Amino acid sequence: GAVVSQHPSWVICKSGTSVKIECRSLDFQATTMFWYRQFPKQSLMLMATSNEGSKATYEQGVEKDKFLINHASLTLSTLTVTSAHPEDSSFYICSARGEGTEAFFGQGTRLTVV
Amino acid sequence: KNEVEQSPQNLTAQEGEFITINCSYSVGISALHWLQQHPGGGIVSLFMLSSGKKKHGRLIATINIQEKHSSLHITASHPRDSAVYICAVRLQGGSEKLVFGKGTKLTVNP
């Protein structure tokens, strides 16, 4: 199946710093990318949907100024957690979908803010 | 009540056993996904269904649209099948969004 690569797989950062997570579709053009957050023993929660070249659509309750999403090309979307705090520690996962295809998931990024 | 309910939440089996995980949903859907999440967190898409039944190796997925119910079966289970299995539905109406169940944690003991 298609491959979606997410990087880094884990990151530890200091409170107040920003962290960027990348999501790449390696062998298809991702017209739509999704960013999810997963707390322990909880289901994935959609944070935002991004289409290439346009602004991301954020779900209710997700701060767009805190979670910056950029989808500048058909193969790359980034999520930047700005001014991270310990409560932002979570598992972040992206998925990507091309024209007429199902969504493929990245491996996820475990963020720990200390 | 969640739109997508899975049962059981946890399941422990012995190697070789036949396993069934259930998913019920309360909304109109255009497709249903079964996903596998390993302890490291990465997610693999197992099936996408809109009707009937699909089989891949030892895995079988069925869906009954009228009853709003899907099942994932694993035949001849193996310890490497140990993972969290997640049911997710795509809502009707052209939505891109997936709504996820909370997952079923499966442990297969040797």
Coordinates of C-alpha atoms in Angstrom, one line a residue:
Chain A
G1 CA 0.0 0.0 0.0
A2 CA 0.9 3.6 -0.1
V3 CA 3.4 5.0 2.4
V4 CA 3.1 8.0 4.6
S5 CA 6.2 8.9 6.5
Q6 CA 6.0 11.0 9.7
H7 CA 9.0 12.5 11.4
P8 CA 10.2 12.6 14.1
S9 CA 8.7 9.5 15.7
W10 CA 9.4 11.0 19.2
V11 CA 10.5 14.3 20.5
I12 CA 11.2 15.8 23.9
C13 CA 11.2 19.5 24.2
K14 CA 11.3 22.2 26.9
S15 CA 8.3 24.1 27.8
G16 CA 7.9 27.3 25.8
T17 CA 9.7 26.0 22.7
S18 CA 8.1 25.1 19.4
V19 CA 8.2 21.7 17.7
K20 CA 7.6 20.9 14.1
I21 CA 6.3 17.5 12.9
E22 CA 6.5 16.5 9.3
C23 CA 4.1 14.2 7.3
R24 CA 5.1 13.1 3.9
S25 CA 3.4 11.0 1.3
L26 CA 6.1 9.0 -0.4
D27 CA 4.5 7.5 -3.4
F28 CA 1.3 9.4 -4.1
Q29 CA 0.0 12.9 -4.1
A30 CA -1.8 13.8 -1.0
T31 CA -4.6 16.2 -1.8
T32 CA -5.8 16.1 1.8
M33 CA -4.0 15.6 5.0
F34 CA -5.4 15.1 8.4
W35 CA -3.8 15.7 11.8
Y36 CA -5.0 13.7 14.8
R37 CA -4.1 13.7 18.5
Q38 CA -4.4 10.7 20.7
F39 CA -4.3 10.7 24.5
P40 CA -3.5 7.5 26.4
K41 CA -6.3 4.9 26.1
Q42 CA -8.4 7.3 24.1
S43 CA -9.5 7.3 20.4
L44 CA -7.9 9.5 17.8
M45 CA -9.3 13.0 17.8
L46 CA -9.2 15.0 14.6
M47 CA -7.4 18.3 15.0
A48 CA -7.5 19.7 11.5
T49 CA -7.9 19.0 7.8
S50 CA -5.6 20.5 5.3
N51 CA -5.8 20.7 1.5
E52 CA -2.7 21.5 -0.5
G53 CA -2.3 25.2 -1.0
S54 CA -5.1 26.4 1.2
K55 CA -5.6 27.1 4.9
A56 CA -6.3 24.3 7.2
T57 CA -9.7 23.7 8.6
Y58 CA -9.5 23.3 12.4
E59 CA -11.9 21.3 14.6
Q60 CA -13.8 23.1 17.3
G61 CA -11.7 23.6 20.4
V62 CA -8.3 23.4 18.5
E63 CA -6.3 26.6 18.7
K64 CA -5.1 27.4 15.2
D65 CA -2.4 29.8 16.5
K66 CA -1.0 27.1 18.7
F67 CA -1.1 24.3 16.2
L68 CA 0.1 25.7 13.0
I69 CA -0.5 23.5 9.9
N70 CA 1.1 24.1 6.6
H71 CA 0.4 22.0 3.5
A72 CA 2.5 23.7 0.9
S73 CA 3.0 20.8 -1.5
L74 CA 1.1 17.6 -2.5
T75 CA 3.6 15.5 -0.6
L76 CA 4.3 17.4 2.6
S77 CA 2.3 18.8 5.5
T78 CA 3.7 20.1 8.7
L79 CA 2.3 20.6 12.2
T80 CA 4.1 23.1 14.5
V81 CA 3.2 23.1 18.1
T82 CA 4.1 26.6 19.2
S83 CA 5.1 27.5 22.8
A84 CA 4.6 24.0 23.9
H85 CA 3.4 23.2 27.4
P86 CA 3.3 19.9 29.3
E87 CA -0.4 19.6 28.6
D88 CA 0.5 19.4 24.9
S89 CA 2.3 16.1 25.5
S90 CA 0.5 13.6 23.4
F91 CA 0.7 11.3 20.4
Y92 CA 0.2 13.1 17.2
I93 CA -0.5 11.2 14.0
C94 CA -1.2 12.3 10.4
S95 CA -3.0 10.7 7.6
A96 CA -3.0 11.5 3.9
R97 CA -5.5 10.9 1.2
G98 CA -5.1 11.2 -2.6
E99 CA -7.8 11.6 -5.2
G100 CA -10.0 8.6 -5.0
T101 CA -7.9 6.8 -2.5
E102 CA -8.4 5.8 1.1
A103 CA -6.5 7.5 3.9
F104 CA -3.1 6.2 4.8
F105 CA -1.6 6.8 8.2
G106 CA 1.8 7.9 9.4
Q107 CA 3.7 6.2 12.2
G108 CA 2.9 8.9 14.7
T109 CA 5.0 11.3 16.8
R110 CA 5.1 11.1 20.6
L111 CA 5.7 14.5 22.0
T112 CA 6.8 15.0 25.5
V113 CA 7.1 18.6 26.9
V114 CA 9.1 18.9 30.0
Chain B
K1 CA -23.0 7.9 23.6
N2 CA -20.2 7.6 21.1
E3 CA -21.1 7.4 17.5
V4 CA -18.8 4.4 17.1
E5 CA -18.8 1.7 19.8
Q6 CA -16.5 -1.2 19.9
S7 CA -16.6 -4.4 21.9
P8 CA -14.9 -5.8 23.8
Q9 CA -12.5 -3.1 25.0
N10 CA -10.0 -5.7 26.0
L11 CA -9.6 -9.2 24.7
T12 CA -7.1 -11.9 25.7
A13 CA -6.8 -15.1 23.7
Q14 CA -4.6 -18.1 23.4
E15 CA -2.6 -18.6 20.2
G16 CA -4.7 -20.4 17.6
E17 CA -8.0 -19.1 18.8
F18 CA -10.6 -17.5 16.5
I19 CA -11.2 -13.9 17.5
T20 CA -14.1 -11.5 16.8
I21 CA -14.1 -7.8 17.4
N22 CA -17.3 -5.9 17.0
C23 CA -18.1 -2.4 15.9
S24 CA -21.5 -0.7 16.0
Y25 CA -22.3 2.8 14.8
S26 CA -25.2 5.1 15.0
V27 CA -24.8 7.4 12.0
G28 CA -25.0 7.1 8.3
I29 CA -21.8 6.2 6.8
S30 CA -20.2 6.0 3.4
A31 CA -17.4 3.6 4.4
L32 CA -16.0 1.8 7.5
H33 CA -12.3 1.2 8.2
W34 CA -10.6 -1.3 10.4
L35 CA -7.2 -0.1 11.6
Q36 CA -4.4 -1.8 13.6
Q37 CA -2.3 0.2 16.0
H38 CA 0.8 -1.5 17.4
P39 CA 2.4 -0.5 20.8
G40 CA 4.7 1.9 19.1
G41 CA 1.7 3.8 17.9
G42 CA 1.9 3.5 14.1
I43 CA -1.4 2.7 12.4
V44 CA -1.9 0.3 9.6
S45 CA -5.1 0.3 7.6
L46 CA -6.5 -3.3 7.4
F47 CA -9.7 -2.9 5.5
M48 CA -12.1 -0.3 4.0
L49 CA -15.6 -1.6 3.6
S50 CA -18.9 -0.2 2.3
S51 CA -20.7 -3.5 2.0
G52 CA -20.4 -7.2 2.3
K53 CA -17.2 -8.9 3.3
K54 CA -13.4 -8.7 2.7
K55 CA -10.7 -11.2 3.4
H56 CA -6.9 -10.7 3.6
G57 CA -4.9 -13.6 4.9
R58 CA -6.2 -14.6 8.3
L59 CA -8.3 -11.5 8.6
I60 CA -11.9 -11.2 7.6
A61 CA -14.1 -8.1 7.9
T62 CA -17.8 -8.0 7.4
I63 CA -20.3 -5.2 7.5
N64 CA -24.1 -5.1 7.7
I65 CA -25.3 -1.7 6.6
Q66 CA -28.9 -2.3 7.7
E67 CA -27.9 -3.2 11.2
K68 CA -25.1 -0.7 11.4
H69 CA -22.6 -3.3 12.5
S70 CA -19.2 -4.6 11.4
S71 CA -17.0 -7.4 12.7
L72 CA -13.4 -8.1 12.4
H73 CA -12.4 -11.8 12.6
I74 CA -8.9 -13.2 13.1
T75 CA -8.5 -16.9 12.4
A76 CA -5.6 -18.9 13.9
S77 CA -4.5 -16.0 16.0
H78 CA -0.9 -15.5 16.7
P79 CA 1.0 -13.4 19.4
R80 CA 2.1 -11.0 16.6
D81 CA -1.6 -10.1 16.2
S82 CA -1.4 -8.4 19.6
A83 CA -2.4 -4.8 19.0
V84 CA -5.2 -2.3 19.3
Y85 CA -7.8 -2.7 16.6
I86 CA -9.7 0.4 15.8
C87 CA -13.0 0.8 13.9
A88 CA -13.5 4.1 12.1
V89 CA -16.4 5.4 9.9
R90 CA -16.5 7.9 7.2
L91 CA -19.7 9.9 7.5
Q92 CA -22.2 10.2 4.7
G93 CA -22.4 13.3 2.6
G94 CA -19.0 13.5 1.1
S95 CA -17.2 14.2 4.4
E96 CA -13.5 13.6 4.5
K97 CA -13.6 13.0 8.3
L98 CA -13.2 9.7 10.1
V99 CA -15.0 9.1 13.4
F100 CA -13.0 6.6 15.5
G101 CA -14.0 4.0 18.0
K102 CA -11.9 3.7 21.2
G103 CA -10.3 0.6 20.0
T104 CA -10.1 -3.0 21.2
K105 CA -6.8 -4.1 22.8
L106 CA -6.0 -7.7 21.8
T107 CA -3.4 -9.8 23.5
V108 CA -2.7 -13.2 22.1
N109 CA -0.6 -15.4 24.4
P110 CA 1.6 -18.2 23.2

